[in-house]
mmCIF file of C-alpha atoms in Angstrom:
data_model
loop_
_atom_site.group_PDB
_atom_site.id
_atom_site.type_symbol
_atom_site.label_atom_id
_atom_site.label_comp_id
_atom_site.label_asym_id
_atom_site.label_seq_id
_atom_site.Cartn_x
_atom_site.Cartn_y
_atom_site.Cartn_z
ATOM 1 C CA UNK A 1 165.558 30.629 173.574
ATOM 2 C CA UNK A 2 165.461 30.501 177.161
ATOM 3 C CA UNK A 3 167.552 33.692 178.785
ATOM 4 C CA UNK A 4 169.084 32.994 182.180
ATOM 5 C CA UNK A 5 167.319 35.452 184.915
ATOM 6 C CA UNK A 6 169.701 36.646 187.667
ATOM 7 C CA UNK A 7 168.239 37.813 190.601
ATOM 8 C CA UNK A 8 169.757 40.008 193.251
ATOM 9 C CA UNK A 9 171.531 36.843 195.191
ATOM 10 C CA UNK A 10 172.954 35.276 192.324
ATOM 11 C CA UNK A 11 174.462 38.919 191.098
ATOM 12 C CA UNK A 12 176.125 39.599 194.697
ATOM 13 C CA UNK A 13 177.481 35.993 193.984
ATOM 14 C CA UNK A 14 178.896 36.557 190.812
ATOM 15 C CA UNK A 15 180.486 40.427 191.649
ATOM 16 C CA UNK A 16 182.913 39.324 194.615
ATOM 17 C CA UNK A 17 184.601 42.909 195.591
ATOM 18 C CA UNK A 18 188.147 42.203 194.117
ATOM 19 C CA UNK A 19 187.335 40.989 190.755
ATOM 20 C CA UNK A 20 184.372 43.481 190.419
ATOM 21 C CA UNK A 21 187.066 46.372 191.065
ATOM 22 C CA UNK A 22 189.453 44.754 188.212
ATOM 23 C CA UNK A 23 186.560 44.670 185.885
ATOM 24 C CA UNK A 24 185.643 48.010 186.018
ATOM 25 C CA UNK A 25 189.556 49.452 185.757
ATOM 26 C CA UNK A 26 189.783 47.376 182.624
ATOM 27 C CA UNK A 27 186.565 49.096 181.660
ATOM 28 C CA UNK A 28 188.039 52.288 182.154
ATOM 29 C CA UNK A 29 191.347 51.879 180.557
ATOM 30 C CA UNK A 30 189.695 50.325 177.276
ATOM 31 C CA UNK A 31 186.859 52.421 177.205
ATOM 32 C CA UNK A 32 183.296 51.975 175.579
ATOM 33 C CA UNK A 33 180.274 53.770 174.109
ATOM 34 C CA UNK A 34 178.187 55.016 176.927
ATOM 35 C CA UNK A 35 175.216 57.719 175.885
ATOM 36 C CA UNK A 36 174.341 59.914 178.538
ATOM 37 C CA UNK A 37 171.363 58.459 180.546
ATOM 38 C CA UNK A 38 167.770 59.201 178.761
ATOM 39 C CA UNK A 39 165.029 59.956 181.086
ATOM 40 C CA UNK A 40 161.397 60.181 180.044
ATOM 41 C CA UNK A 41 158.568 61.656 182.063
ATOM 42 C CA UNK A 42 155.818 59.056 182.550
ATOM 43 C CA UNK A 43 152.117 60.334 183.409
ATOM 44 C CA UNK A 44 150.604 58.378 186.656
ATOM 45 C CA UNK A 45 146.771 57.574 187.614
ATOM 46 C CA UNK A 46 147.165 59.510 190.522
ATOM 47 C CA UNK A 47 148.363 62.983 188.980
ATOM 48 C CA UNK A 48 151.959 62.488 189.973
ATOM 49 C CA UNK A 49 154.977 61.661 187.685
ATOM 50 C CA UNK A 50 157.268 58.825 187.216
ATOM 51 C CA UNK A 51 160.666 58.305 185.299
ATOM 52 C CA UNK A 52 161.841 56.009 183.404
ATOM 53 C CA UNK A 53 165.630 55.712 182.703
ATOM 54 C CA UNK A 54 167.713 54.159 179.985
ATOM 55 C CA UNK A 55 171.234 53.954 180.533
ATOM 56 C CA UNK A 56 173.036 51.947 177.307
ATOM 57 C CA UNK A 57 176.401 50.967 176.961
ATOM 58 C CA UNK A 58 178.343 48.768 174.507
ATOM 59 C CA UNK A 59 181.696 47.101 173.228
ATOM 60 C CA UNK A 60 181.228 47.191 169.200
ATOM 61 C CA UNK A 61 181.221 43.082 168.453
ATOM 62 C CA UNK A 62 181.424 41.985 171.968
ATOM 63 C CA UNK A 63 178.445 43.293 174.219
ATOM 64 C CA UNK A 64 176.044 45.880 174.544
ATOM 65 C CA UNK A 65 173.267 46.180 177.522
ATOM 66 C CA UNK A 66 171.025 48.680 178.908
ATOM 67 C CA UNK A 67 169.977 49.485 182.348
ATOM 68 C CA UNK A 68 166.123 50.119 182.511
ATOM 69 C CA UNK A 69 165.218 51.975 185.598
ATOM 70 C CA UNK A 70 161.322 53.286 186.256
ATOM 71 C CA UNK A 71 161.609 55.205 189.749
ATOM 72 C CA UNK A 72 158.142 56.055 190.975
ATOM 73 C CA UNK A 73 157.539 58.171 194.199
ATOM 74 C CA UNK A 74 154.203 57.411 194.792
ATOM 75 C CA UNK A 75 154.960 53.668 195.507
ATOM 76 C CA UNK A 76 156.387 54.852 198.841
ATOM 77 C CA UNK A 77 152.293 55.181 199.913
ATOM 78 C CA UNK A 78 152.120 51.500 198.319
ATOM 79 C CA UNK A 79 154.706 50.292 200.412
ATOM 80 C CA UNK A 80 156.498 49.108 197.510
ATOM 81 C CA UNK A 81 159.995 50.667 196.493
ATOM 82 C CA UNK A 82 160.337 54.169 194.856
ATOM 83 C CA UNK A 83 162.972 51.930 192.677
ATOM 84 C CA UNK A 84 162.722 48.933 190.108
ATOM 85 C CA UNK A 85 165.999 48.139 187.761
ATOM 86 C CA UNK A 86 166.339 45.512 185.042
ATOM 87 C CA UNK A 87 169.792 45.547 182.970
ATOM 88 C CA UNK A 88 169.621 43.827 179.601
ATOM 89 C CA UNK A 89 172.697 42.006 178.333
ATOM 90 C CA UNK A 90 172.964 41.095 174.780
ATOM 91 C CA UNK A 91 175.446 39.855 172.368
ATOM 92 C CA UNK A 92 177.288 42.944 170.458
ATOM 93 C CA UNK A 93 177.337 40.729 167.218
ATOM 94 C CA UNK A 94 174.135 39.170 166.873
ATOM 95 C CA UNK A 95 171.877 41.282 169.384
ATOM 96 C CA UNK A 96 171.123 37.822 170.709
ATOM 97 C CA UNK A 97 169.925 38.549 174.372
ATOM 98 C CA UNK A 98 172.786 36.877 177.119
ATOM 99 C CA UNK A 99 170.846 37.537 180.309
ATOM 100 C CA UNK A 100 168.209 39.623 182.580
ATOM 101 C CA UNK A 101 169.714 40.781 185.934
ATOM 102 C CA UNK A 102 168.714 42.403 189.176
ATOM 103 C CA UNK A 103 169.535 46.355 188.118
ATOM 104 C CA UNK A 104 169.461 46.978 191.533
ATOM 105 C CA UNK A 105 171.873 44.715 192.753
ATOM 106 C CA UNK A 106 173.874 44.960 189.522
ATOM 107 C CA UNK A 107 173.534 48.930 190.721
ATOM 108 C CA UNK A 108 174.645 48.347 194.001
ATOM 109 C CA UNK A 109 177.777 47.049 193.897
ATOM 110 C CA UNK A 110 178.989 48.817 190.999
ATOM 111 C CA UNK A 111 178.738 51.904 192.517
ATOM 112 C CA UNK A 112 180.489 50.882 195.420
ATOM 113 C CA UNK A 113 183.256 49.621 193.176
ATOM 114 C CA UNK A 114 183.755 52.477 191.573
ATOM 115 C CA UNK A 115 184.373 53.612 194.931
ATOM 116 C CA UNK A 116 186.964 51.486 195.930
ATOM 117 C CA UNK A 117 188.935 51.921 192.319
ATOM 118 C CA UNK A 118 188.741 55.166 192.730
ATOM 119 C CA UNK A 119 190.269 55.139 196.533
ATOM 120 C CA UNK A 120 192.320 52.722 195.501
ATOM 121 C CA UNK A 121 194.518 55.805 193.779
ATOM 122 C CA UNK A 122 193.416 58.669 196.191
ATOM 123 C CA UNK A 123 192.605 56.974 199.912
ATOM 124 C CA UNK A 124 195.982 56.692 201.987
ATOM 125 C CA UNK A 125 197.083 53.401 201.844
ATOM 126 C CA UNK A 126 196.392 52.845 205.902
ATOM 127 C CA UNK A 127 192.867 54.635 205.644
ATOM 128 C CA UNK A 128 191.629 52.713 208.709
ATOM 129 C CA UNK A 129 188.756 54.957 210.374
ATOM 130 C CA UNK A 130 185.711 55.144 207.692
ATOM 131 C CA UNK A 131 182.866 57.698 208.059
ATOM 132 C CA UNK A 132 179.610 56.756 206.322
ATOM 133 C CA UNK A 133 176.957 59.161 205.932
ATOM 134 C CA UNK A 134 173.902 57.649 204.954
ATOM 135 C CA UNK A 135 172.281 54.083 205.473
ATOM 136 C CA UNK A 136 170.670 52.942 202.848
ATOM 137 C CA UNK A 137 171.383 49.600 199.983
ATOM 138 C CA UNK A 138 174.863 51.682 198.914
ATOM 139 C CA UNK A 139 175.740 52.900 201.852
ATOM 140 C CA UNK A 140 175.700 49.119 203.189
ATOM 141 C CA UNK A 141 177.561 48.193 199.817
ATOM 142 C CA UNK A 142 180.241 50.984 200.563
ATOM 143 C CA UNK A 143 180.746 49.942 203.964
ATOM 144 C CA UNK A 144 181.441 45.864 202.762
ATOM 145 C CA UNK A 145 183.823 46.851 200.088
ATOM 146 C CA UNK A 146 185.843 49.434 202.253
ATOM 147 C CA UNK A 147 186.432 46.824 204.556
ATOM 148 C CA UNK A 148 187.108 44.017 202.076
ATOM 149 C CA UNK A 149 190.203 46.066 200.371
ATOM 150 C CA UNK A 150 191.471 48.507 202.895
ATOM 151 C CA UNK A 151 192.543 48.199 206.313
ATOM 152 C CA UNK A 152 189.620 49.431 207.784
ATOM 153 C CA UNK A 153 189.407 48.794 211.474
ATOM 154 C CA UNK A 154 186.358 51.133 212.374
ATOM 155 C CA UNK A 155 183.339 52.116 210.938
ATOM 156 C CA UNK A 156 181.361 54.987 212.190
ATOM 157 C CA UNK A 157 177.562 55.394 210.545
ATOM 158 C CA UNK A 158 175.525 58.410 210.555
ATOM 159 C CA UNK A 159 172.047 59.046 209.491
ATOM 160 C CA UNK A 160 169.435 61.629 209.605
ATOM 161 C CA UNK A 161 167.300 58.934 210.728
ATOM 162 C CA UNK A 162 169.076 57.759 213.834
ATOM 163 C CA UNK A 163 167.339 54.139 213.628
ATOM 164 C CA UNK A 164 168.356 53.451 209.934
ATOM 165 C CA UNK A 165 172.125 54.250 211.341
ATOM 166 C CA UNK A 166 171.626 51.625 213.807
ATOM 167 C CA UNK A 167 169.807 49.211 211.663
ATOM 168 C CA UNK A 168 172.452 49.126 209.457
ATOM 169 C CA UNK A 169 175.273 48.998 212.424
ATOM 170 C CA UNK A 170 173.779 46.119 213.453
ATOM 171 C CA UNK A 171 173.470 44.277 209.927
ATOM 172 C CA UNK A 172 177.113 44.921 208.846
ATOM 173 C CA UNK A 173 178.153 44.133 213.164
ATOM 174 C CA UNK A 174 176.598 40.926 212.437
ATOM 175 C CA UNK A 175 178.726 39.996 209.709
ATOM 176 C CA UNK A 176 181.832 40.792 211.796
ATOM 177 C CA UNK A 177 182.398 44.641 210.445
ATOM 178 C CA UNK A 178 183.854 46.927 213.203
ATOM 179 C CA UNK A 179 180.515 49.334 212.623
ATOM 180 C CA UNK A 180 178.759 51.804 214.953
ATOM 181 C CA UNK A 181 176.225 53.752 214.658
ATOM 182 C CA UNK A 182 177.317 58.099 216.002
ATOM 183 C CA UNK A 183 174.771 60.930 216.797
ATOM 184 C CA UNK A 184 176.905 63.114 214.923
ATOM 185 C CA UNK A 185 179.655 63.040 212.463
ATOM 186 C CA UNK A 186 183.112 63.647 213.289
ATOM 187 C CA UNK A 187 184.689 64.056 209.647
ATOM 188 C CA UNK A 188 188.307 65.275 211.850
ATOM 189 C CA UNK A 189 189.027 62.084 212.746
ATOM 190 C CA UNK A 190 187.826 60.108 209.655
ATOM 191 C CA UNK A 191 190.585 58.646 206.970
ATOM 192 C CA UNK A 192 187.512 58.137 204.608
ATOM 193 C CA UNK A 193 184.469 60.022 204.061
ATOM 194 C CA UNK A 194 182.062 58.157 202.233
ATOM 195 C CA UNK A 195 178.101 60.088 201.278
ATOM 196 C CA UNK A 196 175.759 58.039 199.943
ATOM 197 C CA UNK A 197 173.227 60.468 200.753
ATOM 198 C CA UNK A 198 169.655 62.211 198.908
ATOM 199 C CA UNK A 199 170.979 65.527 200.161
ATOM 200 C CA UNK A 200 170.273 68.843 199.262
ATOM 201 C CA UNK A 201 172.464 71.070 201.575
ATOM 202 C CA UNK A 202 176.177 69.981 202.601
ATOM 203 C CA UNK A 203 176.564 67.743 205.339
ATOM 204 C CA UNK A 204 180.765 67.748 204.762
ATOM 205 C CA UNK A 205 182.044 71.153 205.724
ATOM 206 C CA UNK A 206 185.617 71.927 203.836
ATOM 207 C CA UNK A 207 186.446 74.032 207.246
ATOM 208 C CA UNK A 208 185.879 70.543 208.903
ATOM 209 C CA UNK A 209 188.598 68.213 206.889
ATOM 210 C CA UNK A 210 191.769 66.978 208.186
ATOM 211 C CA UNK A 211 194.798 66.896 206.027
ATOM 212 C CA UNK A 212 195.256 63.499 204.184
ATOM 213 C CA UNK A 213 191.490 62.642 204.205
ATOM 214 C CA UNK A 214 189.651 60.994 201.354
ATOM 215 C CA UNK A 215 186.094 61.899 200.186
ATOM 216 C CA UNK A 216 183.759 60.017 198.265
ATOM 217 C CA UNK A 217 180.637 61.551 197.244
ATOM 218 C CA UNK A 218 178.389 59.052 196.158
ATOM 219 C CA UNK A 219 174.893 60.574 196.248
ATOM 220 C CA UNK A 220 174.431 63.988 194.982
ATOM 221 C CA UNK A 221 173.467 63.046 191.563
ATOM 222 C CA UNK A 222 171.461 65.798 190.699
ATOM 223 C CA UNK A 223 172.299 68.926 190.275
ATOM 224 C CA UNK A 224 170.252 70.248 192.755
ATOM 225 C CA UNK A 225 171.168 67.959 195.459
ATOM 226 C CA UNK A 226 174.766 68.205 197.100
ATOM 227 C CA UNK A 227 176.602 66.307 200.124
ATOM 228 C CA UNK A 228 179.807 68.965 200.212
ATOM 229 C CA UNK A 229 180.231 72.233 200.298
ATOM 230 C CA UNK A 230 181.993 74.659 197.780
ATOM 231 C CA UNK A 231 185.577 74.638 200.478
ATOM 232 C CA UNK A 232 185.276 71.126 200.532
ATOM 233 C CA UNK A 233 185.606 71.121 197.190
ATOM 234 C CA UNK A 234 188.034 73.762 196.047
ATOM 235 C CA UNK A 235 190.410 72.227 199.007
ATOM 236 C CA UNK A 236 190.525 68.580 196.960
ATOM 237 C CA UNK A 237 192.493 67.315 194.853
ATOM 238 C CA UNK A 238 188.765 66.270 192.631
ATOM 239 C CA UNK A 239 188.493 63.323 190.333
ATOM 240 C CA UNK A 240 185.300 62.665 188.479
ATOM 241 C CA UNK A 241 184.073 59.477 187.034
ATOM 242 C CA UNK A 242 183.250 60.772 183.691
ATOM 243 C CA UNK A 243 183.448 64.869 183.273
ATOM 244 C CA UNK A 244 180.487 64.420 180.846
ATOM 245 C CA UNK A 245 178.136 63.122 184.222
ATOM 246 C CA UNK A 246 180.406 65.402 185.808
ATOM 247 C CA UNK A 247 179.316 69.083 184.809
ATOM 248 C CA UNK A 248 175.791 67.999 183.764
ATOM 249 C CA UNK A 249 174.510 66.204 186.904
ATOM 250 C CA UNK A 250 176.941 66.146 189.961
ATOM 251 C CA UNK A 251 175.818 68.974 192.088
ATOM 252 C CA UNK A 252 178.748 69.181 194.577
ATOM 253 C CA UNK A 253 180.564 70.485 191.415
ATOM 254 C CA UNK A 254 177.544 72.429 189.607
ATOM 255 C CA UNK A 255 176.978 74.261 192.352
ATOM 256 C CA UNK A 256 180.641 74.952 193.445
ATOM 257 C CA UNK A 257 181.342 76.180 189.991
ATOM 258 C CA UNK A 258 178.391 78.668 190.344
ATOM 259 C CA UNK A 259 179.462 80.252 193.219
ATOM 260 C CA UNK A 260 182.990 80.900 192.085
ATOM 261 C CA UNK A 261 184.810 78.566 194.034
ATOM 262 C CA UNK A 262 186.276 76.387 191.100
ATOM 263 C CA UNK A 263 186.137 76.257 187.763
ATOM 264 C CA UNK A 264 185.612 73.446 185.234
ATOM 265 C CA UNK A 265 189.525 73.157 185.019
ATOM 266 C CA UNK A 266 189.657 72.351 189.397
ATOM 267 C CA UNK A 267 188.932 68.587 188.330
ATOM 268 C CA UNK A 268 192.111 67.154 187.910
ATOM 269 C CA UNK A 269 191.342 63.907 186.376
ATOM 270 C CA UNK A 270 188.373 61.397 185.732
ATOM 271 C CA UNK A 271 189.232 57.507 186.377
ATOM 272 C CA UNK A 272 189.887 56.512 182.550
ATOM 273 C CA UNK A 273 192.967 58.764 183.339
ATOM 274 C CA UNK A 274 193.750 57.408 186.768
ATOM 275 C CA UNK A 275 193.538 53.802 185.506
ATOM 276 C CA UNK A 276 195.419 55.013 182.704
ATOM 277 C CA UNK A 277 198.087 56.448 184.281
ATOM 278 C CA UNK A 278 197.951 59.895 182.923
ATOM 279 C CA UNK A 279 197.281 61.221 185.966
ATOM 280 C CA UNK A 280 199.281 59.638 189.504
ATOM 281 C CA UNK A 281 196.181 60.596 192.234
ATOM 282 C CA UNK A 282 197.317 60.901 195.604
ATOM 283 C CA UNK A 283 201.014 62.599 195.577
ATOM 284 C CA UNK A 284 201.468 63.808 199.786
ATOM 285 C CA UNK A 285 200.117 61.918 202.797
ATOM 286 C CA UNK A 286 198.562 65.053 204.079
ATOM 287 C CA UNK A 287 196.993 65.675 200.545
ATOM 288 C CA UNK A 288 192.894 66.090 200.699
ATOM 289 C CA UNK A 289 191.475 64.221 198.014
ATOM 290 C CA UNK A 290 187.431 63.664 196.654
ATOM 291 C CA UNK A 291 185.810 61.272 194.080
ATOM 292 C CA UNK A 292 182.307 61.981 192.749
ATOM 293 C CA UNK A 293 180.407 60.323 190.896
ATOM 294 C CA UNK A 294 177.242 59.993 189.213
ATOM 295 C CA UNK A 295 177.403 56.971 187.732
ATOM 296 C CA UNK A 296 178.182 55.807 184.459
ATOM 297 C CA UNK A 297 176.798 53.137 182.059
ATOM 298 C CA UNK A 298 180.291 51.662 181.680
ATOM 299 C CA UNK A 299 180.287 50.297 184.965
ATOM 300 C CA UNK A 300 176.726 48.602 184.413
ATOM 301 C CA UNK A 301 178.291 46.881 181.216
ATOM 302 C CA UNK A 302 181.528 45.720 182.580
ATOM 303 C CA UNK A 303 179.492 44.414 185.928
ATOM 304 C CA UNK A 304 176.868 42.887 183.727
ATOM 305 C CA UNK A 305 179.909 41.169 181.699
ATOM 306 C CA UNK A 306 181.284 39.871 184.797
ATOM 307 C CA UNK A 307 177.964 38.546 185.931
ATOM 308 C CA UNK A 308 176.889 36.843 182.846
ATOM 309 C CA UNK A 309 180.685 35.175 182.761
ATOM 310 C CA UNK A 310 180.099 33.802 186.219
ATOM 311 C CA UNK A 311 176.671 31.997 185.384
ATOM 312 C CA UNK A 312 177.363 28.316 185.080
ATOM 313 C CA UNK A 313 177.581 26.554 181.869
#
């Protein structure tokens, strides 16, 4: 058996913005079994420690796959990246295996999909300014599929590292986005806040958010690490991808619920229930709205599904 390998070209291919988004709604509304992500501790030459991650999902008789992700920090010193992904799609019947992809691809532009679904029920409708914090692979992901389903007429990039701003500026100018690269944020005057950040102390102030603005909190992932503060927070209307990922790993929420600024019950919905229709997201133009996520190992599956449907015949 020979099993089709799809590397990170042909999975950008395969995952155009629109029909990506669709998959991963239908994903929500119908649901599947998705583990919480294992992570083992693995032992390197050099003293240090690398992870390895195993995120599983699967539709009982239709598919099941598994995200393997080994994240090493020493490679940084190897010049190779702290990051490697594989995602495994199989056949849910037989356990026959359907494909090997580019995890971090496949990673990629799920995660900015999610995004988009997710602003799709919270953003204004005429969100045209977008503020992205953060320039790395997402962040450039974020920026491509803001643009390719909302009006967005102006995108303003900041960075801790004022180059990587303007590196990406220039990448996403060349492909004829309306992108600039700011010394500082100026969340006021943004329609849509988008972190795809490693922080570990706020960079969006609640004090600093205009009425009807939409925040998307991409990065914080760890419950350690956060990209809003507790006002920020407490001031949105908050929808979660999965509660589960939610109140074990997200630490914009963690750490708001620690300090007393919201409890458990301040998240108002996660996007099963927004793609549902249980709950109706955004309700006022001037209402302040946030999505975090963490990631979830539905959206690898239903991307993955996608993927492997798009591979020629």
């Amino acid at each position: 058996m020979v099993i089709p390998m799809l590397d990170a070209a042909a999975i950008a291919a395969r995952l155009p913005w629109p029909a990506l988004v669709e998959a991963l709604a239908a994903m929500f509304r119908e649901g599947c079994a998705a583990p919480l992500r294992h992570r083992h501790a693995v032992p390197q030459a050099d003293g240090s420690e690398a992870s390895l991650l195993l995120m599983p999902a699967w539709q009982a008789g239709r598919y099941t796959g598994v995200k393997i992700v080994h994240v090493a920090p020493a490679n940084a010193a190897r010049g190779l990246p702290a990051v490697h992904a594989a995602y495994l799609l199989s056949d849910g019947e037989t356990g026959a295996p359907l494909a090997l992809m580019d995890g971090g691809m496949l990673t990629d532009r799920r995660t900015a999909a999610a995004s988009l679904l997710a602003a799709r029920h919270l953003a204004r409708p005429d969100s045209a300014r977008l503020l992205l914090m953060g320039s790395g692979k997402v962040a450039h992901a974020l920026a491509e599929a803001y643009r390719a389903l909302m009006p967005i007429t102006d995108i303003a990039i900041w960075s801790r590292r004022a180059e990587s701003a303007a590196a990406l500026a220039r990448k996403l100018a060349a492909h004829g986005h309306p992108a600039r690269a700011v010394a500082r944020p100026d969340p006021a005057r943004a329609d849509i806040i988008a972190c795809a950040t490693l922080a570990t102390e706020a960079l969006v102030k609640g004090a600093e958010l205009s009425p009807g603005v939409h925040l998307d909190l991409v990065g914080a992932y760890r419950p350690t690490m956060r990209e809003a503060d507790a006002v920020a927070i407490a001031r949105a209307t908050l929808v979660v991808d999965t509660r589960a990922g939610a109140f074990a790993e997200a630490g914009d929420i963690v750490q708001a619920i620690a300090e007393g600024a919201i409890t458990e019950a301040h998240v108002a919905a996660d996007l099963a229930e927004l793609c549902r229709g249980a709950h109706p997201g955004r309700t006022r133009p001037d209402e302040i709205t946030a999505f975090k996520s963490v990631g979830w190992a539905g959206e690898d599956l239903a991307a993955a599904i996608l993927a492997h449907q798009g591979t020629p015949k």
